[in-house]
Short mmCIF file of C-alpha atoms in Angstrom, two decimals:
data_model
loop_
_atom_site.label_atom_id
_atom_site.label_comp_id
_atom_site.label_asym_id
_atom_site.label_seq_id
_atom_site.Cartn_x
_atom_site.Cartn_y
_atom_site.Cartn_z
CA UNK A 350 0.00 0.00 0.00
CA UNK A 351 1.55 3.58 -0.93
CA UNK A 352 0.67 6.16 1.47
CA UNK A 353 0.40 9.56 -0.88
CA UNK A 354 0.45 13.63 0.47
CA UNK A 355 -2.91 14.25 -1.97
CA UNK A 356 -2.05 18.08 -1.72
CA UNK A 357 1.65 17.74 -2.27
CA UNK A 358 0.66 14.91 -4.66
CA UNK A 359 3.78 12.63 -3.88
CA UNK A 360 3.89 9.40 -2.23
CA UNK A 361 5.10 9.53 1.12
CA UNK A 362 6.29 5.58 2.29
CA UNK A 363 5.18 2.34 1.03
CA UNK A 364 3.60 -0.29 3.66
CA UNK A 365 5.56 -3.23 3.03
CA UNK A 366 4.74 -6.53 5.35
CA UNK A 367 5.78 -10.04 5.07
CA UNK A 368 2.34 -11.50 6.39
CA UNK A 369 1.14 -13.49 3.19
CA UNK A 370 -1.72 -11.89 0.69
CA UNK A 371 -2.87 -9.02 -0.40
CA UNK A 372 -4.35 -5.89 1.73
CA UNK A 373 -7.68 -6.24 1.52
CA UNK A 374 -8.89 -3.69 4.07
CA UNK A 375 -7.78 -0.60 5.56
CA UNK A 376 -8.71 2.02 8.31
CA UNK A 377 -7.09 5.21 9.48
CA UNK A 378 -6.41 6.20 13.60
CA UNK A 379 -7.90 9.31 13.93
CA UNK A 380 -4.44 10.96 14.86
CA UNK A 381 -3.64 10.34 10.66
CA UNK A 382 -0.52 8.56 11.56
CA UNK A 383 -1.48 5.04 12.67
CA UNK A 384 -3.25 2.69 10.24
CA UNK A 385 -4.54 -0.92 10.45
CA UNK A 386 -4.08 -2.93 7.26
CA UNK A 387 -5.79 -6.35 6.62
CA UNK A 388 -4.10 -8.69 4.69
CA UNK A 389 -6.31 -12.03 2.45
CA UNK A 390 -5.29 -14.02 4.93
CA UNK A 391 -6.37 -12.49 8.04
CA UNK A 392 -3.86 -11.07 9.70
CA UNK A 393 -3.37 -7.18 10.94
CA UNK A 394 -0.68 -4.87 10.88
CA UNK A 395 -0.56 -1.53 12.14
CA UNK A 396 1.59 0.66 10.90
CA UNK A 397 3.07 4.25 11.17
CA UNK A 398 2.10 5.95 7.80
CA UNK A 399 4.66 8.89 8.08
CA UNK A 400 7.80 6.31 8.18
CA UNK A 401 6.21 3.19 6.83
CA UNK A 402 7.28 0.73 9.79
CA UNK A 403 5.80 -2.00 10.85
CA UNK A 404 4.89 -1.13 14.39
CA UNK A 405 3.19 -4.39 15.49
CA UNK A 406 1.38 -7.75 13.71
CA UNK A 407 -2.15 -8.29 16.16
CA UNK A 408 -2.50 -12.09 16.70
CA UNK A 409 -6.03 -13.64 16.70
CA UNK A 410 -6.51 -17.46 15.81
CA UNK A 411 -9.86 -16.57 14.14
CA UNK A 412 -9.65 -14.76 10.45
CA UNK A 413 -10.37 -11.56 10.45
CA UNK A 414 -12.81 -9.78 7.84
CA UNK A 415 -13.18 -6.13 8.37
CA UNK A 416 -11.73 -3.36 10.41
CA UNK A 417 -12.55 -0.19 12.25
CA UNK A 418 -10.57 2.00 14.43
CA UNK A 419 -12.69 3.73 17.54
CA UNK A 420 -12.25 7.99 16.80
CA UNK A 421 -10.58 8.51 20.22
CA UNK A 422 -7.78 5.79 19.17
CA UNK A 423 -8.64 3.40 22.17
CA UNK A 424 -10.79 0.36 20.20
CA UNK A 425 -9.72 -1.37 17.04
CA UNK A 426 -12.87 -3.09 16.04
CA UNK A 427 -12.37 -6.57 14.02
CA UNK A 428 -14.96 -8.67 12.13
CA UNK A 429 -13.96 -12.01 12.38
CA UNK A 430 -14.70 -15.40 10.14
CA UNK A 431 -16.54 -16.81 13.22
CA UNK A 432 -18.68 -14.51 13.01
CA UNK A 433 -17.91 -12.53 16.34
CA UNK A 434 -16.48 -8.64 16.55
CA UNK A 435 -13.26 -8.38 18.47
CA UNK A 436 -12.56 -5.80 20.10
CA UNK A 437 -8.49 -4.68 20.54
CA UNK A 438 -8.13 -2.29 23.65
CA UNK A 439 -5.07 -0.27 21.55
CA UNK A 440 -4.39 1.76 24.86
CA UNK A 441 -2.88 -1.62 26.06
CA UNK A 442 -2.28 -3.45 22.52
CA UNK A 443 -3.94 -6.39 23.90
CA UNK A 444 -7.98 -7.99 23.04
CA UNK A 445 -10.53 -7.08 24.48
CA UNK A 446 -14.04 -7.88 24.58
CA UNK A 447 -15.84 -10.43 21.72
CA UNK A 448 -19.38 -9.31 20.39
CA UNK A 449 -21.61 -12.02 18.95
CA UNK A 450 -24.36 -11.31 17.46
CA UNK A 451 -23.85 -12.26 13.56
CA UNK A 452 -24.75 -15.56 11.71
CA UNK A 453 -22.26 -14.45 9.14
CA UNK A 454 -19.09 -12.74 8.83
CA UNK A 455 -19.28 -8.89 9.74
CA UNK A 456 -17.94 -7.07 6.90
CA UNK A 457 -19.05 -4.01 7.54
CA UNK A 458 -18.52 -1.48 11.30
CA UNK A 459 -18.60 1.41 11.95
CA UNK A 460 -17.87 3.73 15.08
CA UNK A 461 -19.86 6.50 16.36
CA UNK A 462 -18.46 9.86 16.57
CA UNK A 463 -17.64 10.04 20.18
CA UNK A 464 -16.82 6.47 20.37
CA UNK A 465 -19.58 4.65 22.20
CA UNK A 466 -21.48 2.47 19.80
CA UNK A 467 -20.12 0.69 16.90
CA UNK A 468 -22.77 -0.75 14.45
CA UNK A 469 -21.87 -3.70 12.49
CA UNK A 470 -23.59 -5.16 9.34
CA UNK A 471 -22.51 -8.87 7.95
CA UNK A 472 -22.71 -9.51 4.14
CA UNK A 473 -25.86 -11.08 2.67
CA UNK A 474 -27.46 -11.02 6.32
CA UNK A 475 -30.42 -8.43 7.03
CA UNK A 476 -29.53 -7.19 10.33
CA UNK A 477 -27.82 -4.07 11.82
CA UNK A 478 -26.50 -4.64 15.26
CA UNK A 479 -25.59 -1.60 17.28
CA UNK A 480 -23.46 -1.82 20.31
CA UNK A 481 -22.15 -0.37 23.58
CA UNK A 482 -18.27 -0.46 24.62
CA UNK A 483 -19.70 -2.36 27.20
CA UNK A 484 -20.44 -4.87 25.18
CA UNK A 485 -24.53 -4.38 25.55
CA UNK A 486 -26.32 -5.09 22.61
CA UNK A 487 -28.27 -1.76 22.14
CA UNK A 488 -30.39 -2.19 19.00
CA UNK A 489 -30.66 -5.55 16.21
CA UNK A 490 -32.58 -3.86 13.20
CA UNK A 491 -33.60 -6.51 10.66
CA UNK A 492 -35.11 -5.27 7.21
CA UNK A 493 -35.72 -7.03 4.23
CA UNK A 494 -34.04 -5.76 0.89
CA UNK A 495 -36.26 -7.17 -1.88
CA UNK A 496 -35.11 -7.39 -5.80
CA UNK A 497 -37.29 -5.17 -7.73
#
């Protein structure tokens, strides 16, 4: 992955890892320093985007699918191929609470603004689940998309 200055339009560092496959997912900490990068395979690296190092592979026997980092910095949120959100407590690089809630894969989260909730969405399944840090599920929202 090549980090780019948009207004100075020149690359800045290239991510480089030696986890196997392809970067398949990506998400910025909200400092615009730190990113999380999801390789095919599963596995996470976070990196420093302003010197492109390697700071730190996460290690989680399950597959992971998606990613979201919390605004304040604290949560990395991870989608997982057993269907469960894990939650990394980044303050003390170590896992932290598991969300089920899913019957498939969450490919899709997303934080709230201050960092409270995170709402995830699996592919192909009809349900929104909205959640607490906590880990209290708040809301499930199910709606049926029909073909036209």
């Amino acid at each position: 992955i090549t980090v780019w200055n948009y207004a100075e339009r020149r690359p800045v560092c290239t991510l480089e890892s030696n986890a196997a496959g392809n970067r398949h997912c990506f998400t910025w900490k909200a400092d615009s320093r730190h990113a999380a990068v999801l390789g095919l395979k599963g596995s996470i690296a976070i990196w420093d985007a302003l010197t492109g190092k390697n700071l730190r592979e996460l290690e989680d026997k399950q597959q992971a699918k998606s990613l979201a980092w919390s605004p304040d910095g604290n949560w990395l949120a991870v989608g997982r191929a057993d269907n469960a959100i894990q939650l990394w407590d980044m303050t003390k690089e170590q896992m932290g609470p598991t969300r089920a809630g899913h019957t498939k894969a969450p490919t899709s989260l997303a934080w709230s603004p201050d960092s409270k909730w995170l709402a995830s969405h699996a592919y192909r399944e009809s349900i929104v689940n909205v959640w607490d840090v906590e880990g209290k599920l708040l809301k499930s929202r199910t709606r049926r998309i029909l073909n036209p």
